């Protein structure tokens, strides 16, 4: 299967789990590439949000504390930087802060913006994978390079304790 | 039964332990708002979520986290990040950091059809932050109750002076003013560790 098809397969598999919910901007309405991997899912599993990344990330943490497994979608890596406090100071530190009594499971999806056929420019195409690996302690950071890596990565993210940041390549939606 | 004197005595006990050099981390003591909090907590149910900040001892005690357990955590250096699984209690010492998390527990409670609520206690400077505006706008129709505890200061910075004035208090927020009984952190006395 191709890169995008594996993403769709992974999302459909996750959507069959009772405790999952897909959230972010353009999960219910079109507007970015990630939407095209979610539009086969039941509408009641998708929570469209305003653009408020900092709240979205913290909100995902809170929902996970109540037993849900949010698949929290940030269309471009560049936009994920808008939620660094919720991501780095809170979701990534909550296990140590609570002496491993709170282990919220959030599955974070983001994408390195595509450069072809349209190049979104310097604010929409950055790859901060290494930055995230350096700054995050508890959140597992996974770069999805090949189609065959995708489904096992989401499967592992669902079954492991704690949270995972999965990074896609926008260009691979068409190339691989 | 937790009454005003119990709260005052608890904090005084922590003060004494701290001044004996036996707490290897900052402490943020509560004081001066016992009566307001006791009244607010009459409406907090045992299965509700309560979120607080660095000054959290009173909130934890009134949410019925056992006092002995709290005291041990504080002595271990956890004053700024007290937590409890049951009752559900979480605190963070980053200004505004608890707000989005509280939005999430309230949203999940609503999605799950729960009758429980989320309570989020913030100070006057946090009340003025952008993230408070966004969260308050989003949660108007959810079961998240904000409580603003206005002592006029953020550490020692006068909130209204830095913002150039105050703003109207939204009707759906519980708001009270008080004068803090202890400094921002510590006890006001020089401690030798």
XYZ file of C-alpha atoms in Angstrom:
369
model
C 0.000 0.000 0.000
C 1.027 3.575 -0.534
C 1.918 6.145 2.109
C -1.455 7.883 2.183
C -3.369 4.597 2.025
C -1.459 3.329 5.064
C -2.406 6.471 6.929
C -6.063 5.948 6.028
C -5.853 2.299 7.097
C -4.321 3.333 10.412
C -6.982 5.962 11.063
C -9.782 3.547 10.216
C -8.287 0.984 12.604
C -8.016 3.571 15.368
C -11.566 4.762 14.751
C -12.855 1.275 15.551
C -11.601 1.660 19.129
C -14.290 2.829 21.492
C -12.047 5.247 23.387
C -10.539 7.156 20.451
C -11.510 10.599 19.208
C -9.977 12.566 16.348
C -9.600 16.271 16.980
C -8.155 19.428 15.478
C -8.843 21.850 12.670
C -9.996 20.250 9.417
C -10.838 16.857 10.830
C -14.498 17.327 9.905
C -14.186 19.985 7.208
C -11.713 19.931 4.336
C -8.733 22.238 4.350
C -5.522 20.252 4.655
C -3.875 16.990 3.666
C -4.568 15.234 6.962
C -8.301 15.711 6.353
C -7.997 13.383 3.363
C -6.905 10.589 5.695
C -9.880 11.110 8.021
C -12.861 11.716 5.770
C -13.897 8.063 5.722
C -14.331 8.018 9.516
C -17.703 8.384 11.253
C -18.527 12.023 11.924
C -19.229 11.329 15.594
C -15.592 10.270 16.042
C -14.325 13.624 14.793
C -14.208 16.828 16.849
C -13.609 19.970 14.808
C -11.839 22.652 16.833
C -11.098 26.332 16.471
C -7.520 27.326 15.759
C -6.103 27.348 19.295
C -3.185 24.967 19.260
C -2.099 25.600 22.862
C -5.541 24.723 24.121
C -5.899 21.830 21.702
C -2.806 20.137 23.087
C -3.731 20.717 26.732
C -7.300 19.740 25.997
C -6.024 16.482 24.501
C -4.120 15.884 27.731
C -7.214 16.534 29.834
C -9.374 14.272 27.698
C -6.760 11.550 28.042
C -6.837 11.981 31.829
C -10.539 11.164 31.605
C -9.823 7.925 29.737
C -10.129 8.924 26.085
C -7.394 8.432 23.491
C -7.306 11.638 21.467
C -5.723 11.573 18.024
C -4.809 15.235 17.988
C -4.061 16.572 14.524
C -1.812 19.533 13.714
C -1.716 19.944 9.931
C 1.852 21.250 9.728
C 4.870 20.918 11.988
C 5.251 24.697 11.906
C 1.843 25.057 13.554
C 2.713 22.594 16.315
C 5.168 25.153 17.685
C 2.134 27.172 18.798
C 1.480 24.670 21.588
C 4.900 24.215 23.136
C 3.869 24.925 26.733
C 1.094 22.359 26.685
C 3.338 19.894 24.869
C 6.703 20.332 26.607
C 5.878 21.625 30.085
C 2.748 19.585 30.618
C 1.998 16.524 28.502
C 5.694 15.624 28.380
C 6.274 16.142 32.110
C 3.047 14.915 33.638
C 4.246 11.376 34.312
C 7.268 12.499 36.298
C 5.290 15.259 38.004
C 2.715 12.748 39.189
C 5.275 10.086 40.010
C 3.923 7.948 37.161
C 0.380 7.885 38.524
C -0.972 9.869 35.539
C -0.020 8.439 32.141
C -2.279 10.175 29.615
C -2.191 8.684 26.138
C -2.348 11.252 23.356
C -1.528 10.345 19.767
C -0.277 13.507 18.070
C -0.244 13.721 14.300
C 1.670 16.372 12.405
C 3.244 16.708 8.999
C 6.323 18.264 7.439
C 4.722 20.499 4.848
C 5.040 19.508 1.222
C 7.267 21.388 -1.202
C 5.920 19.933 -4.427
C 4.006 20.700 -6.584
C 3.427 23.781 -4.423
C 6.061 24.968 -1.979
C 4.491 26.469 1.114
C 7.659 28.362 1.990
C 9.793 28.605 5.075
C 6.923 28.935 7.578
C 5.053 25.892 6.277
C 7.662 23.256 5.425
C 10.038 22.911 8.368
C 11.162 19.616 9.872
C 11.598 19.943 13.654
C 11.940 16.215 14.321
C 15.369 16.455 15.949
C 14.293 19.452 18.023
C 11.399 17.410 19.374
C 13.616 14.421 20.098
C 15.949 16.702 22.024
C 13.294 18.514 24.026
C 10.767 15.776 24.799
C 11.500 13.267 27.559
C 8.371 11.159 27.937
C 6.693 11.527 24.548
C 7.890 9.063 21.938
C 8.829 10.818 18.672
C 8.364 8.799 15.475
C 9.212 9.962 11.953
C 7.197 8.098 9.351
C 9.515 7.645 6.394
C 8.163 4.559 4.683
C 4.616 3.320 4.028
C 5.220 0.019 5.808
C 6.250 1.825 9.002
C 2.959 3.651 9.353
C 0.430 1.099 10.597
C 2.788 -0.543 13.145
C 3.695 2.917 14.460
C 0.077 3.866 15.117
C -0.647 0.431 16.528
C 2.257 0.821 18.960
C 1.151 4.351 19.845
C -2.289 3.048 20.776
C -1.081 0.168 22.910
C 1.880 1.771 24.699
C 1.550 3.725 27.930
C 2.078 7.432 27.460
C 1.947 9.658 24.416
C 3.446 9.581 20.923
C 4.227 12.266 18.371
C 4.004 10.866 14.840
C 5.494 12.986 12.063
C 4.438 12.532 8.473
C 5.977 13.830 5.250
C 3.506 15.861 3.240
C 5.432 15.210 0.053
C 5.131 11.434 0.493
C 1.335 11.584 0.227
C 1.892 11.725 -3.525
C 5.427 10.328 -3.948
C 5.352 7.009 -2.101
C -14.472 18.213 58.752
C -12.206 20.878 57.354
C -12.815 24.302 58.815
C -10.985 27.594 58.719
C -8.763 26.810 61.688
C -7.782 23.424 60.239
C -6.555 25.124 57.063
C -4.643 27.797 58.960
C -3.068 25.203 61.256
C -2.031 23.012 58.333
C -0.182 25.852 56.654
C 1.368 26.970 59.930
C 2.649 23.431 60.407
C 4.208 23.494 56.925
C 5.738 26.886 57.730
C 7.448 25.449 60.784
C 8.788 22.431 58.909
C 10.062 24.693 56.122
C 11.734 27.070 58.554
C 13.475 24.083 60.134
C 15.117 23.560 56.725
C 13.401 20.238 56.131
C 11.710 20.982 52.790
C 14.181 21.016 49.881
C 11.996 22.971 47.464
C 9.963 26.176 47.256
C 6.648 26.277 49.054
C 3.708 28.550 48.314
C 1.567 28.898 51.416
C -2.103 29.797 51.316
C -3.733 32.207 53.724
C -6.385 34.861 53.943
C -8.954 33.145 51.717
C -10.159 30.328 53.957
C -13.782 31.443 54.232
C -14.223 32.084 50.506
C -12.792 28.692 49.583
C -14.799 26.786 52.168
C -17.960 28.282 50.709
C -16.962 27.496 47.106
C -16.039 23.918 47.939
C -19.524 23.281 49.289
C -20.470 22.914 45.592
C -17.504 20.747 44.585
C -18.369 17.063 44.455
C -15.918 14.356 45.400
C -15.718 13.005 41.840
C -15.163 16.401 40.230
C -11.800 17.420 38.824
C -10.045 20.267 40.634
C -7.145 22.119 38.998
C -4.919 24.524 40.841
C -1.600 26.311 40.517
C 1.499 26.654 42.699
C -0.565 27.923 45.638
C -2.598 24.774 45.938
C -2.544 23.422 49.509
C -5.987 24.723 50.458
C -7.583 23.476 47.240
C -6.167 20.005 47.754
C -7.244 19.859 51.404
C -10.764 21.077 50.613
C -11.062 18.507 47.819
C -10.374 15.960 50.532
C -6.902 14.861 49.605
C -5.805 13.482 53.003
C -3.819 16.036 55.008
C -1.171 13.503 56.063
C -0.573 12.486 52.470
C -0.286 16.128 51.411
C 2.134 16.945 54.205
C 4.412 14.071 53.172
C 4.315 15.173 49.537
C 5.156 18.753 50.484
C 8.074 17.606 52.638
C 9.309 15.612 49.630
C 9.368 18.872 47.654
C 6.042 18.548 45.813
C 4.382 21.730 47.089
C 4.336 23.259 43.611
C 2.910 20.211 41.863
C 0.549 18.407 44.196
C -1.660 15.833 42.557
C -4.096 13.079 43.414
C -5.731 10.344 41.373
C -8.674 10.018 43.692
C -9.979 12.581 44.421
C -9.034 13.985 41.039
C -6.618 16.828 41.588
C -3.828 18.313 39.490
C -1.677 21.395 39.780
C 0.989 23.079 37.704
C 3.348 25.932 38.417
C 3.372 27.327 34.891
C 1.024 30.331 34.597
C -2.032 29.288 32.607
C -0.798 25.732 32.083
C -3.703 24.031 33.820
C -6.356 25.878 31.830
C -6.229 23.832 28.591
C -6.034 20.585 30.560
C -9.116 21.572 32.520
C -10.864 22.331 29.231
C -10.080 18.776 28.210
C -11.388 17.043 31.314
C -14.574 19.134 31.118
C -15.006 18.253 27.449
C -14.452 14.568 28.110
C -16.921 14.623 31.007
C -19.488 16.079 28.647
C -18.719 13.606 25.846
C -18.928 10.713 28.308
C -22.257 11.918 29.685
C -20.778 12.353 33.138
C -22.525 14.419 35.800
C -19.185 15.481 37.221
C -17.669 18.899 36.719
C -14.243 20.434 36.391
C -13.143 23.323 38.586
C -10.175 25.473 37.619
C -8.729 27.890 40.188
C -6.559 30.694 38.803
C -5.099 33.930 40.096
C -5.656 37.467 38.888
C -2.698 37.569 36.459
C -3.633 34.229 34.904
C -7.171 35.569 34.512
C -5.739 38.293 32.265
C -3.769 35.976 29.957
C -4.713 35.220 26.387
C -5.124 31.539 27.049
C -7.751 32.297 29.674
C -9.702 34.360 27.106
C -9.619 31.561 24.548
C -10.518 28.845 27.014
C -13.319 30.824 28.624
C -14.810 31.561 25.218
C -14.693 27.891 24.243
C -16.053 26.381 27.443
C -19.090 28.588 27.963
C -21.292 25.640 27.124
C -19.273 23.031 28.972
C -19.104 22.054 32.585
C -15.970 23.950 33.477
C -16.201 26.359 36.373
C -13.473 28.977 36.570
C -12.693 30.492 39.956
C -10.577 33.655 39.960
C -8.739 34.341 43.199
C -7.656 37.960 43.098
C -4.946 38.977 45.551
C -3.829 41.740 43.193
C -0.343 40.341 42.761
C 1.549 37.993 40.476
C 4.622 37.053 42.508
C 5.016 40.688 43.664
C 3.985 42.385 40.423
C 0.743 44.384 40.742
C -1.535 42.911 38.095
C -3.731 45.910 37.371
C -0.813 48.309 37.277
C 1.017 46.304 34.623
C -2.116 45.912 32.504
C -3.073 49.548 32.929
C -6.375 48.772 34.616
C -8.797 45.976 35.301
C -11.581 44.485 33.225
C -15.143 43.441 33.859
C -15.600 40.048 35.448
C -17.714 37.689 33.318
C -20.904 36.636 35.078
C -20.224 32.919 34.757
C -16.964 33.121 36.682
C -16.713 32.828 40.461
C -14.556 35.727 41.558
C -13.331 36.854 44.933
C -10.723 39.226 46.304
C -8.446 38.594 49.237
C -5.206 39.697 50.792
C -2.623 36.960 50.858
C -1.490 35.784 54.249
C 2.010 34.709 53.233
C 4.585 35.957 50.703
C 4.561 34.589 47.145
C 6.887 31.810 48.220
C 8.541 30.842 51.467
C 7.458 32.257 54.787
C 9.075 35.677 54.844
C 11.866 34.491 57.121
C 15.473 33.687 56.221
C 16.051 29.934 56.198
C 19.372 28.143 56.516
C 19.381 24.820 54.663
